[in-house]
mmCIF file of C-alpha atoms in Angstrom:
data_model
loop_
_atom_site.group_PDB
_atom_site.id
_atom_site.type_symbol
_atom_site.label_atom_id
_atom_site.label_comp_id
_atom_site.label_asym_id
_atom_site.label_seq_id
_atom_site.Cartn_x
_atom_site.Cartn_y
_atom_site.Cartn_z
ATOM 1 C CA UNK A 1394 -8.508 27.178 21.092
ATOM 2 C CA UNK A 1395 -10.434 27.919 18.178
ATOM 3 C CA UNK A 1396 -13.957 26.560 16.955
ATOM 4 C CA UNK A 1397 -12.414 24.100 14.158
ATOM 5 C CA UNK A 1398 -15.719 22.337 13.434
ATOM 6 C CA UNK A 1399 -17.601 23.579 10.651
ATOM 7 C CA UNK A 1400 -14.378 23.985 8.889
ATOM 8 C CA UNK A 1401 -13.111 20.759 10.062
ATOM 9 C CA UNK A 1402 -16.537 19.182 8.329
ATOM 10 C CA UNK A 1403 -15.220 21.175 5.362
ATOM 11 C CA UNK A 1404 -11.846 19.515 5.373
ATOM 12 C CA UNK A 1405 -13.659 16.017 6.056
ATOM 13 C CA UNK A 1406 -15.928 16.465 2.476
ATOM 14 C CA UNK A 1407 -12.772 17.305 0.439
ATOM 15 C CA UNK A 1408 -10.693 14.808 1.476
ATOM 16 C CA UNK A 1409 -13.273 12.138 1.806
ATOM 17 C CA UNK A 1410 -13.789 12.887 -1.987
ATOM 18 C CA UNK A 1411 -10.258 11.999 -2.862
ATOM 19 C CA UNK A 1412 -9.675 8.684 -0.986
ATOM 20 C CA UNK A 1413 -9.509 5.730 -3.204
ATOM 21 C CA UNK A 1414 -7.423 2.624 -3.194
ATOM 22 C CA UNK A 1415 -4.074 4.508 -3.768
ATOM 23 C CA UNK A 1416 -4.557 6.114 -0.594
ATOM 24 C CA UNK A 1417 -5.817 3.362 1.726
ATOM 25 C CA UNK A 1418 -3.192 2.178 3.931
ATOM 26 C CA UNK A 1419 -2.502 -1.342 2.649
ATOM 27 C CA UNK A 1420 -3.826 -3.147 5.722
ATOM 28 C CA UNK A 1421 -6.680 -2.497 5.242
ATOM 29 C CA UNK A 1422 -7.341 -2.166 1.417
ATOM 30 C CA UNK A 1423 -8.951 -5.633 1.789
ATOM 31 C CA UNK A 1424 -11.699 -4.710 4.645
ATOM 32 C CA UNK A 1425 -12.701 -1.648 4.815
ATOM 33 C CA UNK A 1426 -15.831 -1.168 7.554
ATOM 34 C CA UNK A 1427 -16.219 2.310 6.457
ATOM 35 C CA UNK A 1428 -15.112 4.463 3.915
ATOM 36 C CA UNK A 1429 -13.028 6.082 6.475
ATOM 37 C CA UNK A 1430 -11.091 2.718 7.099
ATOM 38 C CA UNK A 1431 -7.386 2.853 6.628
ATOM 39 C CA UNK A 1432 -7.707 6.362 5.631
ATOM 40 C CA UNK A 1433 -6.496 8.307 9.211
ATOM 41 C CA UNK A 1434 -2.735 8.562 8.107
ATOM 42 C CA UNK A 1435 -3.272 10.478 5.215
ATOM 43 C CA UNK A 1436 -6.069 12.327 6.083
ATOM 44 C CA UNK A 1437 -4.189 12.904 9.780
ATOM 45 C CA UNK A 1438 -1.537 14.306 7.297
ATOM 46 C CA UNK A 1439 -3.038 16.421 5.242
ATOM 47 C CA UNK A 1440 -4.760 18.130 7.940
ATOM 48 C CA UNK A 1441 -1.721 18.255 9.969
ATOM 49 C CA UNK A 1442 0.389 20.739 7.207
ATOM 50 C CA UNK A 1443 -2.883 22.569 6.374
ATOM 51 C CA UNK A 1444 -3.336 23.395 9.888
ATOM 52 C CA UNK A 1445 0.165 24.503 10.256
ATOM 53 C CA UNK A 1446 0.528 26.096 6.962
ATOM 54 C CA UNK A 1447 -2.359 27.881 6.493
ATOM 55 C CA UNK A 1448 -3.906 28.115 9.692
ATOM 56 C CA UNK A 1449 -0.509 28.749 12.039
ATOM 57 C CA UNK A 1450 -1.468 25.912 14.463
ATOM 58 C CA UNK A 1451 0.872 23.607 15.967
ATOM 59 C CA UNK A 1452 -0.704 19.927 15.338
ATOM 60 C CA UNK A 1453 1.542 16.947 15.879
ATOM 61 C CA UNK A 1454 0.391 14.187 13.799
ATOM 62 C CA UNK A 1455 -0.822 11.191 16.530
ATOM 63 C CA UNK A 1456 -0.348 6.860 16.068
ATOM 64 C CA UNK A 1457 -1.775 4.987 18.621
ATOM 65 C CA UNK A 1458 -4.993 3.196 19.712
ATOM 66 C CA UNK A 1459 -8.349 4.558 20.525
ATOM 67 C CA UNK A 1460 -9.673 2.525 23.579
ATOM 68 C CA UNK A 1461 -12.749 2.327 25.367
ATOM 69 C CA UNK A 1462 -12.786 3.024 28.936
ATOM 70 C CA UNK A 1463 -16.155 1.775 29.540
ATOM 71 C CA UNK A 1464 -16.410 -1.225 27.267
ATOM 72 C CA UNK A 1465 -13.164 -3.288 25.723
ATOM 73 C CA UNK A 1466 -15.311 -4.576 22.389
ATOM 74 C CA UNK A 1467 -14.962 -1.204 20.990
ATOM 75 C CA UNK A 1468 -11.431 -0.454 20.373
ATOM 76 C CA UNK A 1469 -10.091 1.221 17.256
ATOM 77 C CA UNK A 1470 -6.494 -0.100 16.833
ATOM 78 C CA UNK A 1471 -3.586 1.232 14.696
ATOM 79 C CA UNK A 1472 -5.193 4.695 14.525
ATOM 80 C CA UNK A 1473 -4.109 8.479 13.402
ATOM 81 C CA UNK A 1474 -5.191 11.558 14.468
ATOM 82 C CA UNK A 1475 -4.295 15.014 15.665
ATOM 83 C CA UNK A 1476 -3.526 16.719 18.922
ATOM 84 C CA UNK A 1477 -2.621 20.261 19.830
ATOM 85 C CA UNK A 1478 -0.876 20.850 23.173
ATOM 86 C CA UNK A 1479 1.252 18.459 25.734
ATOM 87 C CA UNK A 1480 0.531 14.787 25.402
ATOM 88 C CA UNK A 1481 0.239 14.775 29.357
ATOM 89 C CA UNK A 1482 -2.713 17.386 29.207
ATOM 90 C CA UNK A 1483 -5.509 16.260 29.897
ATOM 91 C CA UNK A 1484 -6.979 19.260 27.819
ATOM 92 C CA UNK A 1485 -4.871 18.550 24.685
ATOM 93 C CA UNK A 1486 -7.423 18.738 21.899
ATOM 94 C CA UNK A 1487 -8.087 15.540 19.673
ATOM 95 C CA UNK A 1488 -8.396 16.162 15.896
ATOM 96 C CA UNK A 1489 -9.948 12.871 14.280
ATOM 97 C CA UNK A 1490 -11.525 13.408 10.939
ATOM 98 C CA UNK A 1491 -11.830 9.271 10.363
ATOM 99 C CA UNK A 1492 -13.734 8.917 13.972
ATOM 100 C CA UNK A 1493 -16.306 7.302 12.256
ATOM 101 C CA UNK A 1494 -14.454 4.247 12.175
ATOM 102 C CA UNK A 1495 -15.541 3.486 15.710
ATOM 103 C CA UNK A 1496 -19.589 3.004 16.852
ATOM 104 C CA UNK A 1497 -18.847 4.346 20.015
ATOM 105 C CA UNK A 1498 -18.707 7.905 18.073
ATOM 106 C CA UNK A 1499 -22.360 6.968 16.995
ATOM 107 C CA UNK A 1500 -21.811 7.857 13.091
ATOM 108 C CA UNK A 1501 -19.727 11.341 13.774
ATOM 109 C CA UNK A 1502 -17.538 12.085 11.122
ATOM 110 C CA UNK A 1503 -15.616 14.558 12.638
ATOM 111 C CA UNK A 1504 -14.028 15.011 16.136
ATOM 112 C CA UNK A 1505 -12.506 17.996 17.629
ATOM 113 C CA UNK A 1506 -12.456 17.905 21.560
ATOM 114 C CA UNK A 1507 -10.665 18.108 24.620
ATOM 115 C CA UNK A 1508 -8.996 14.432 25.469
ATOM 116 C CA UNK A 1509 -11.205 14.419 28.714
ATOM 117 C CA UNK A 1510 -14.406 15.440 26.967
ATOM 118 C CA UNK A 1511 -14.138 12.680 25.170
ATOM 119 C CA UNK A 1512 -13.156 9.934 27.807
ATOM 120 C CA UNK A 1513 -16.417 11.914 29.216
ATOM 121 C CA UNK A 1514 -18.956 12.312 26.156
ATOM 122 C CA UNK A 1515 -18.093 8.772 24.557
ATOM 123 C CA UNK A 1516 -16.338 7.015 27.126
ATOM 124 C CA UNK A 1517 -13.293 6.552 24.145
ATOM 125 C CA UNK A 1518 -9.470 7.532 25.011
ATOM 126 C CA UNK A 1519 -6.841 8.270 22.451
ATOM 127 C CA UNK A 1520 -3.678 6.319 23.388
ATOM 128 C CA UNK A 1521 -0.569 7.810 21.658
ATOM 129 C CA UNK A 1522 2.239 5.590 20.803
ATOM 130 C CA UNK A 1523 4.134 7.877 18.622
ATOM 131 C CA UNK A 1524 4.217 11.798 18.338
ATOM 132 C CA UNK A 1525 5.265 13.189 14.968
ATOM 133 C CA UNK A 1526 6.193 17.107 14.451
ATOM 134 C CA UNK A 1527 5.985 18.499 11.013
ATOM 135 C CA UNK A 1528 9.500 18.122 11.175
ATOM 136 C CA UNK A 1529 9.656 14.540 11.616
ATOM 137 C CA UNK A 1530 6.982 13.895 10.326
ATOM 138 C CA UNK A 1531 8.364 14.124 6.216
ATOM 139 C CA UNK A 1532 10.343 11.140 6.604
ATOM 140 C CA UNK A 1533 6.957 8.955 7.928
ATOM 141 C CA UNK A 1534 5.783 6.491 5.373
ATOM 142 C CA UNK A 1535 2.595 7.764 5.285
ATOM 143 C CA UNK A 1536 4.373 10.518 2.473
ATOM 144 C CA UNK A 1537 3.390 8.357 -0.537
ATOM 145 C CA UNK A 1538 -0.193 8.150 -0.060
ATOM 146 C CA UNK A 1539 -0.044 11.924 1.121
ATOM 147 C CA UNK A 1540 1.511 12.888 -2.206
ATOM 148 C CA UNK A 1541 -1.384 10.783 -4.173
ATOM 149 C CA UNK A 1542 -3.726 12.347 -2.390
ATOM 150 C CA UNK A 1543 -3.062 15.999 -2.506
ATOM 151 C CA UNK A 1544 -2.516 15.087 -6.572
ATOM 152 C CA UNK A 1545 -6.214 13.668 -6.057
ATOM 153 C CA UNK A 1546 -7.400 16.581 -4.522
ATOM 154 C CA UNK A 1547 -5.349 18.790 -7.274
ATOM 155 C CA UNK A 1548 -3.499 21.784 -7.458
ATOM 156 C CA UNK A 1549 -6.038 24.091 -6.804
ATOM 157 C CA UNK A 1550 -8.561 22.322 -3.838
ATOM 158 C CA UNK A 1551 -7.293 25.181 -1.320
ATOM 159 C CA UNK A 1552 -7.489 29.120 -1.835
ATOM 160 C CA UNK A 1553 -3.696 29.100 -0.635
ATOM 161 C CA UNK A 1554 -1.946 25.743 -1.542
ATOM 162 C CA UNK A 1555 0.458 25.341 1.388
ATOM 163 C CA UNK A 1556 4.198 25.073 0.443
ATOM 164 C CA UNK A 1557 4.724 21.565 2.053
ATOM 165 C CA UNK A 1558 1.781 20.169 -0.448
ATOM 166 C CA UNK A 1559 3.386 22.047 -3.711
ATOM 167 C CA UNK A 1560 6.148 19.854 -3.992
ATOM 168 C CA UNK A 1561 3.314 16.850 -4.611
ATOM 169 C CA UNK A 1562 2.726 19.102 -8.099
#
């Protein structure tokens, strides 16, 4: 597996840029912790096409709850992310560019790590409810805010503007 984190970071300071009320999920548009709050399912799926689309890797776009396995105060509930490989391996990597939305991450941004490195390193582990391919992924609800956001970001925020994001122009 590649070394996605300095360009991950990258990915994390555009998109952070664009969030705004019109892309908060509407749960949370109320309370938001962090700036990160309520922001996982769009920025889960914006990541998820520009990894496919302009990076060839197969990312399935993640729902489910972060829990702690040392501690139960610290859950993050209703939560996106990424994953690449089987969702019975433990050595699937986890793609979370909103992990700051729990303390047990102590203030990292960005997460890219084996599932067991991470039950291991911060004693957190990503509980999937729901799977998505890219596939099935177009006819999630999350494809409202993704469309306001990639019109946020504009037409011209990556060198090659993948074709699943030009239909948002």
């Amino acid at each position: 597996m590649t070394d996605w984190r300095a360009e991950l970071t990258t990915y994390r300071g555009l998109v952070s840029a664009a969030w705004g009320e019109k892309t908060v999920h509407w749960r949370f548009a109320d309370h938001r912790e962090t700036p990160s709050t309520g922001q996982c399912g769009v920025t889960s799926a914006w990541l998820m096409v520009v990894l496919q689309d302009i990076h060839s890797e197969p990312a399935v776009y993640c729902y489910g709850d972060v829990r702690a396995v040392r501690e139960s105060s610290n859950n993050l509930l209703d939560h996106c992310w990424l994953e690449i490989g089987a969702s019975d391996d433990p050595d699937r990597t986890v793609i979370d560019l909103t992990c700051d939305q729990s303390a047990m991450f102590n203030g990292l941004d960005v997460l890219c790590s084996s599932h067991d490195s991470i039950c291991t390193n911060y004693g957190m582990s990503y509980e999937t409810s729901l799977r998505l391919s890219p596939e099935e992924f177009d006819k999630d609800e999350v494809q409202d805010r993704l469309g306001r956001l990639v019109t946020s970001l504009g037409p011209e925020h990556l060198p090659v503007m993948p074709e699943r994001l030009k239909r948002f122009f």
